[in-house]
Amino acid sequence: MRRLLTLAGLAALPVLVLGVFFVLPVTGMLGQGLWPDGRFAPGEVAEVLARPRVHRVLWFTVWVAAAATVVTLLLGVPTAYALHRVRVPGRSVIRAAFLVPFVLPTVVVGIAFDRLVSTGPLEGLGLDGSPVTIIAAMVFFNLAVVVRTVGAAWEGLDPRPGEAAAALGASPWQVFRTATFPALRGSVVSAASVVFLFCSTAFGIVLVLGGLRYSTVETEIYLLTTSLFDLPAAAALCLLQLLVVTVLLLLAARARSATGQATRRSVTPSRIRPYDAPALLATALGLVLVAVPIAMLVVGSLRVDGAWSLANYRALDTTGGDGLVDVTVFEALLNSLRTAVDATWIALLVGGLVAVIVTRRSHGPAERRIRGLLDGFFMLPLGVSAVTLGFGFLITLDEPPVNFRESPLLVPIAQALVAMPLVVRTLVPVLAGIDDRQRQAAHSLGASPLRALVTIDLAVVWKPLLAAAGFAFAISLGEFGATSFLSRVDHPTLPVLIYRLLGQPGPHNYGMALAAAVVLALATASVMFVVERLRVPGVGGF
Amino acid sequence: MLAIDQVTVNYGATAAVRDVSLDVRAGEVLAVLGPSGCGKSTLLRAVAGLEPISAGRIAFDGADLAGVPTHKRGFALMFQDGQLFNHQSVGANVGYALRIRHRPRREVATRVEELLELVGLAGYAGRDPATLSGGERQRAALARALAVEPRLLLLDEPLSALDKSLRERLALDLREILTRAGTTALFVTHDHEEAFAVADRMALMRGGHLVQDGTLAEVWEHPADAEAASFLGYPTVLDGSAADVVLSAAGVATGDGVALRRSALQVSAEGPLGGVVLSSRVTPDVVRVEVDVPGVGVVASVTSDGTAPPRPGQDVRLSVVRDRLAVIPQRGSSGPFP
């Protein structure tokens, strides 16, 4: 009984937060779609889904995401091997480099690729506004997911089954196919499903690169809401996306749980051998893909009228040429930092509680059932895209019973919900890895439950906790999907301001947007650099 | 001191411990011996306050422990694999319980040195637990458990994870350390040799039930039943007519079962039993001979000093040494355990 009460006490805050800021917006959004005038009218949803444009959007979303996933895996898996099992010089720096795109604000990624194909060396290829550019940007963005997830699994993989296979006469490729890959399958499937999820719900990239020609479900929802004011249609698309994403997550979870836990041991990376060449080549390709757009961005920000200049950076404390944007970039950066601090503590508090709750061992069937239910409930935010969340906030939280429209915490809370699944995913493996008997040993030596939490759990988890904080901070800095709906006109965050600057005519504003993107990228990259230093071997990934 | 009174522990629908009553007296080491899954570890965890008991009462010095959380019981628990805190040095591990109690820094340092000395790890305070060998880890875990002189030390198979020679050495050390520290301890194991090496008294558990308890000699000399005798390490356990043959050869009343130590049967020219040698093996102490005795079956025996090892196929006579066998009361006959 006392255990159940403790559980209820711990769970109260996350349940409340998720209830108000997740369940309410999402059901409100569903209500818009299914009960447009207070009557249950599923026909409207069917009508929206029957539109030819919606079909085009759906098809585009799926094939682009699938293509991007395949390319990401082809580049990412060999890279994961090279960076985790081979003694490549400067491994940790290269690993950090691969991680940078993942936390680069999507708007920045969009601009970087736009620069690359419209003005750079690839100008003549006609890639401007083509799906190839969108796919390349998605790969750029998601390589980190594959490298980290598969790399973490590969890093601790027991090499002895592979060595046994080699001793029996298997070639390196056969070793990979028969011994290594089966042991890695879980992490590859898990990475692939996450990448597909991110690609099919990509927002900023498609919004910037797709222009008016190409639209995915996410950008279509945005368009329908902000330009066409067709809320029921937007709600219908949200509903569809919610269903598809939930099914995808369930499938991914099943694929993950179907593969057994391989034995882990610490393995020292081997020196470079001849047959590592393909893997090294993939790593080099990936590195080029990551480095070139960023370089283009930096170079572009330093060019004004065909000459080198810092003018774009000097303009960052102005409000732009035409006075259409009434906030300076530095003010927006301050807004972003303030928002990110709030989003980080919220994400850590709620995500940390969730991680503690789902990893504690249950005594008795009642507790196990409750814990299982909570576990499922807390995973729900993973299934909802940022745009859906932002849209849901927009239509439900501006009227009683909960009016948060003017609250300065509205944007941080939305961003915290976006970052929370990642916090949970970072902390859960670490907490679950603590043998419960360590806590019992501490109790038996006289440590109270709180004392045991501090001396056992916290002592082990502080590094991943800091890393999770860094992640949450970086994600919040670059968050665009939900924020674009919620950011107040006079208090935009930096990504929102950059997007607005892009919408202004004139090379001056474009140059300023580039400079602002570099500043934003530097801010997130420095946070990620700290996170990479805190990396806990064999743990983490996505 | 510790009184376990008719305790039952349920896991869902199944009872892991059923109606067990045991006492541990001040300063003694009680070993609970049983095969894996017999409920001995569950009993230990119940005493530690880590498992709720479904029925019965656990009391210490007369005070009921129901509702007293683990950290307020003043016991210490040592696990099979030590469960040292890997994020702390060996010294910090040993001093953990002292720091929890806010003892002055200097006192902690002195006591840690003292304890490491006691367990034979002097100078290891600065080491990282990950760099210790299995035996060293267990020694460090023991030092950590002894740091605040627990009212009761609970040991969960503390030596099982070690290899045989290390286990024997550490068992003797453990006995000496516990005696020297005057610690009262409850010790759970599936290894009878470990129990004999460390404990003063012994309790035998099987299928959640307490089968038998008493001093080492009592239990060893009067196993409750055939299964208990096998578990205690008797290589040969006989019943029915086979037992009668051996018992009558020893000059004891027949009708019960009998458990034989290896040295209970000795090859000698005038022995009352005859048989054919199946194999013989020279070991450092004795020559072990397997003999097929008609009406009894294959039994383990040894040669007496000075006798040449017999060859397989050879006919030998066996004498029965009376104080090296244990009579096992059969079900239904009179005995302490019906």
mmCIF file with all atom_site columns, C-alpha atoms in Angstrom, chain A residues 216-291:
data_model
loop_
_atom_site.group_PDB
_atom_site.id
_atom_site.type_symbol
_atom_site.label_atom_id
_atom_site.label_alt_id
_atom_site.label_comp_id
_atom_site.label_asym_id
_atom_site.label_entity_id
_atom_site.label_seq_id
_atom_site.pdbx_PDB_ins_code
_atom_site.Cartn_x
_atom_site.Cartn_y
_atom_site.Cartn_z
_atom_site.occupancy
_atom_site.B_iso_or_equiv
_atom_site.pdbx_formal_charge
_atom_site.auth_seq_id
_atom_site.auth_comp_id
_atom_site.auth_asym_id
_atom_site.auth_atom_id
_atom_site.pdbx_PDB_model_num
ATOM 1  C CA . THR A 1 216 ? 4.632   16.959  -46.541 1.00 0.00 ? 216 THR A CA 1
ATOM 2  C CA . VAL A 1 217 ? 1.837   16.295  -44.084 1.00 0.00 ? 217 VAL A CA 1
ATOM 3  C CA . GLU A 1 218 ? 3.551   18.491  -41.501 1.00 0.00 ? 218 GLU A CA 1
ATOM 4  C CA . THR A 1 219 ? 3.972   21.535  -43.725 1.00 0.00 ? 219 THR A CA 1
ATOM 5  C CA . GLU A 1 220 ? 0.493   21.004  -45.139 1.00 0.00 ? 220 GLU A CA 1
ATOM 6  C CA . ILE A 1 221 ? -0.958  21.205  -41.635 1.00 0.00 ? 221 ILE A CA 1
ATOM 7  C CA . TYR A 1 222 ? 0.968   24.428  -41.098 1.00 0.00 ? 222 TYR A CA 1
ATOM 8  C CA . LEU A 1 223 ? -0.198  25.833  -44.414 1.00 0.00 ? 223 LEU A CA 1
ATOM 9  C CA . LEU A 1 224 ? -3.824  24.888  -43.823 1.00 0.00 ? 224 LEU A CA 1
ATOM 10 C CA . THR A 1 225 ? -3.764  26.483  -40.375 1.00 0.00 ? 225 THR A CA 1
ATOM 11 C CA . THR A 1 226 ? -1.819  29.684  -40.894 1.00 0.00 ? 226 THR A CA 1
ATOM 12 C CA . SER A 1 227 ? -2.553  30.605  -44.507 1.00 0.00 ? 227 SER A CA 1
ATOM 13 C CA . LEU A 1 228 ? -5.810  28.957  -45.506 1.00 0.00 ? 228 LEU A CA 1
ATOM 14 C CA . PHE A 1 229 ? -7.488  28.907  -42.066 1.00 0.00 ? 229 PHE A CA 1
ATOM 15 C CA . ASP A 1 230 ? -8.974  25.509  -42.912 1.00 0.00 ? 230 ASP A CA 1
ATOM 16 C CA . LEU A 1 231 ? -8.832  24.165  -39.349 1.00 0.00 ? 231 LEU A CA 1
ATOM 17 C CA . PRO A 1 232 ? -11.007 21.069  -39.893 1.00 0.00 ? 232 PRO A CA 1
ATOM 18 C CA . ALA A 1 233 ? -8.792  19.943  -42.770 1.00 0.00 ? 233 ALA A CA 1
ATOM 19 C CA . ALA A 1 234 ? -5.666  20.531  -40.676 1.00 0.00 ? 234 ALA A CA 1
ATOM 20 C CA . ALA A 1 235 ? -7.207  18.571  -37.820 1.00 0.00 ? 235 ALA A CA 1
ATOM 21 C CA . ALA A 1 236 ? -8.046  15.733  -40.195 1.00 0.00 ? 236 ALA A CA 1
ATOM 22 C CA . LEU A 1 237 ? -4.419  15.539  -41.314 1.00 0.00 ? 237 LEU A CA 1
ATOM 23 C CA . CYS A 1 238 ? -3.217  15.671  -37.695 1.00 0.00 ? 238 CYS A CA 1
ATOM 24 C CA . LEU A 1 239 ? -5.531  12.788  -36.927 1.00 0.00 ? 239 LEU A CA 1
ATOM 25 C CA . LEU A 1 240 ? -4.169  10.759  -39.819 1.00 0.00 ? 240 LEU A CA 1
ATOM 26 C CA . GLN A 1 241 ? -0.606  11.482  -38.797 1.00 0.00 ? 241 GLN A CA 1
ATOM 27 C CA . LEU A 1 242 ? -1.288  10.580  -35.189 1.00 0.00 ? 242 LEU A CA 1
ATOM 28 C CA . LEU A 1 243 ? -2.652  7.198   -36.256 1.00 0.00 ? 243 LEU A CA 1
ATOM 29 C CA . VAL A 1 244 ? 0.194   6.421   -38.651 1.00 0.00 ? 244 VAL A CA 1
ATOM 30 C CA . VAL A 1 245 ? 2.919   7.497   -36.234 1.00 0.00 ? 245 VAL A CA 1
ATOM 31 C CA . THR A 1 246 ? 1.414   5.510   -33.361 1.00 0.00 ? 246 THR A CA 1
ATOM 32 C CA . VAL A 1 247 ? 1.238   2.375   -35.507 1.00 0.00 ? 247 VAL A CA 1
ATOM 33 C CA . LEU A 1 248 ? 4.826   2.935   -36.607 1.00 0.00 ? 248 LEU A CA 1
ATOM 34 C CA . LEU A 1 249 ? 6.009   3.324   -33.009 1.00 0.00 ? 249 LEU A CA 1
ATOM 35 C CA . LEU A 1 250 ? 4.212   0.167   -31.939 1.00 0.00 ? 250 LEU A CA 1
ATOM 36 C CA . LEU A 1 251 ? 5.810   -1.764  -34.800 1.00 0.00 ? 251 LEU A CA 1
ATOM 37 C CA . ALA A 1 252 ? 9.225   -0.372  -33.896 1.00 0.00 ? 252 ALA A CA 1
ATOM 38 C CA . ALA A 1 253 ? 8.748   -1.290  -30.240 1.00 0.00 ? 253 ALA A CA 1
ATOM 39 C CA . ARG A 1 254 ? 7.823   -4.831  -31.243 1.00 0.00 ? 254 ARG A CA 1
ATOM 40 C CA . ALA A 1 255 ? 10.814  -5.131  -33.540 1.00 0.00 ? 255 ALA A CA 1
ATOM 41 C CA . ARG A 1 256 ? 13.033  -3.893  -30.726 1.00 0.00 ? 256 ARG A CA 1
ATOM 42 C CA . SER A 1 257 ? 11.688  -6.246  -28.096 1.00 0.00 ? 257 SER A CA 1
ATOM 43 C CA . ALA A 1 258 ? 11.817  -9.224  -30.480 1.00 0.00 ? 258 ALA A CA 1
ATOM 44 C CA . THR A 1 259 ? 15.611  -9.120  -30.569 1.00 0.00 ? 259 THR A CA 1
ATOM 45 C CA . GLY A 1 260 ? 17.277  -10.434 -27.451 1.00 0.00 ? 260 GLY A CA 1
ATOM 46 C CA . GLN A 1 261 ? 19.768  -8.503  -25.402 1.00 0.00 ? 261 GLN A CA 1
ATOM 47 C CA . ALA A 1 262 ? 23.247  -9.324  -26.630 1.00 0.00 ? 262 ALA A CA 1
ATOM 48 C CA . THR A 1 263 ? 25.989  -9.676  -24.066 1.00 0.00 ? 263 THR A CA 1
ATOM 49 C CA . ARG A 1 264 ? 27.932  -6.481  -23.680 1.00 0.00 ? 264 ARG A CA 1
ATOM 50 C CA . ARG A 1 265 ? 31.562  -6.107  -22.879 1.00 0.00 ? 265 ARG A CA 1
ATOM 51 C CA . SER A 1 266 ? 34.053  -3.339  -23.289 1.00 0.00 ? 266 SER A CA 1
ATOM 52 C CA . VAL A 1 267 ? 36.076  -3.756  -26.455 1.00 0.00 ? 267 VAL A CA 1
ATOM 53 C CA . THR A 1 268 ? 39.091  -1.737  -27.433 1.00 0.00 ? 268 THR A CA 1
ATOM 54 C CA . PRO A 1 269 ? 38.821  -0.474  -31.028 1.00 0.00 ? 269 PRO A CA 1
ATOM 55 C CA . SER A 1 270 ? 41.153  -2.199  -33.446 1.00 0.00 ? 270 SER A CA 1
ATOM 56 C CA . ARG A 1 271 ? 43.638  -0.446  -35.694 1.00 0.00 ? 271 ARG A CA 1
ATOM 57 C CA . ILE A 1 272 ? 42.688  0.225   -39.310 1.00 0.00 ? 272 ILE A CA 1
ATOM 58 C CA . ARG A 1 273 ? 42.735  -2.891  -41.519 1.00 0.00 ? 273 ARG A CA 1
ATOM 59 C CA . PRO A 1 274 ? 42.469  -3.077  -45.320 1.00 0.00 ? 274 PRO A CA 1
ATOM 60 C CA . TYR A 1 275 ? 38.906  -4.313  -45.377 1.00 0.00 ? 275 TYR A CA 1
ATOM 61 C CA . ASP A 1 276 ? 37.801  -1.319  -43.292 1.00 0.00 ? 276 ASP A CA 1
ATOM 62 C CA . ALA A 1 277 ? 38.145  0.757   -46.474 1.00 0.00 ? 277 ALA A CA 1
ATOM 63 C CA . PRO A 1 278 ? 34.425  0.746   -47.451 1.00 0.00 ? 278 PRO A CA 1
ATOM 64 C CA . ALA A 1 279 ? 33.444  1.792   -43.947 1.00 0.00 ? 279 ALA A CA 1
ATOM 65 C CA . LEU A 1 280 ? 36.032  4.563   -43.936 1.00 0.00 ? 280 LEU A CA 1
ATOM 66 C CA . LEU A 1 281 ? 34.836  5.697   -47.346 1.00 0.00 ? 281 LEU A CA 1
ATOM 67 C CA . ALA A 1 282 ? 31.241  5.915   -46.075 1.00 0.00 ? 282 ALA A CA 1
ATOM 68 C CA . THR A 1 283 ? 32.488  7.876   -43.080 1.00 0.00 ? 283 THR A CA 1
ATOM 69 C CA . ALA A 1 284 ? 34.332  10.291  -45.346 1.00 0.00 ? 284 ALA A CA 1
ATOM 70 C CA . LEU A 1 285 ? 31.234  10.715  -47.531 1.00 0.00 ? 285 LEU A CA 1
ATOM 71 C CA . GLY A 1 286 ? 29.093  11.335  -44.488 1.00 0.00 ? 286 GLY A CA 1
ATOM 72 C CA . LEU A 1 287 ? 31.617  13.829  -43.195 1.00 0.00 ? 287 LEU A CA 1
ATOM 73 C CA . VAL A 1 288 ? 31.534  15.690  -46.515 1.00 0.00 ? 288 VAL A CA 1
ATOM 74 C CA . LEU A 1 289 ? 27.736  15.696  -46.450 1.00 0.00 ? 289 LEU A CA 1
ATOM 75 C CA . VAL A 1 290 ? 27.834  17.126  -42.942 1.00 0.00 ? 290 VAL A CA 1
ATOM 76 C CA . ALA A 1 291 ? 30.647  19.614  -43.430 1.00 0.00 ? 291 ALA A CA 1
#
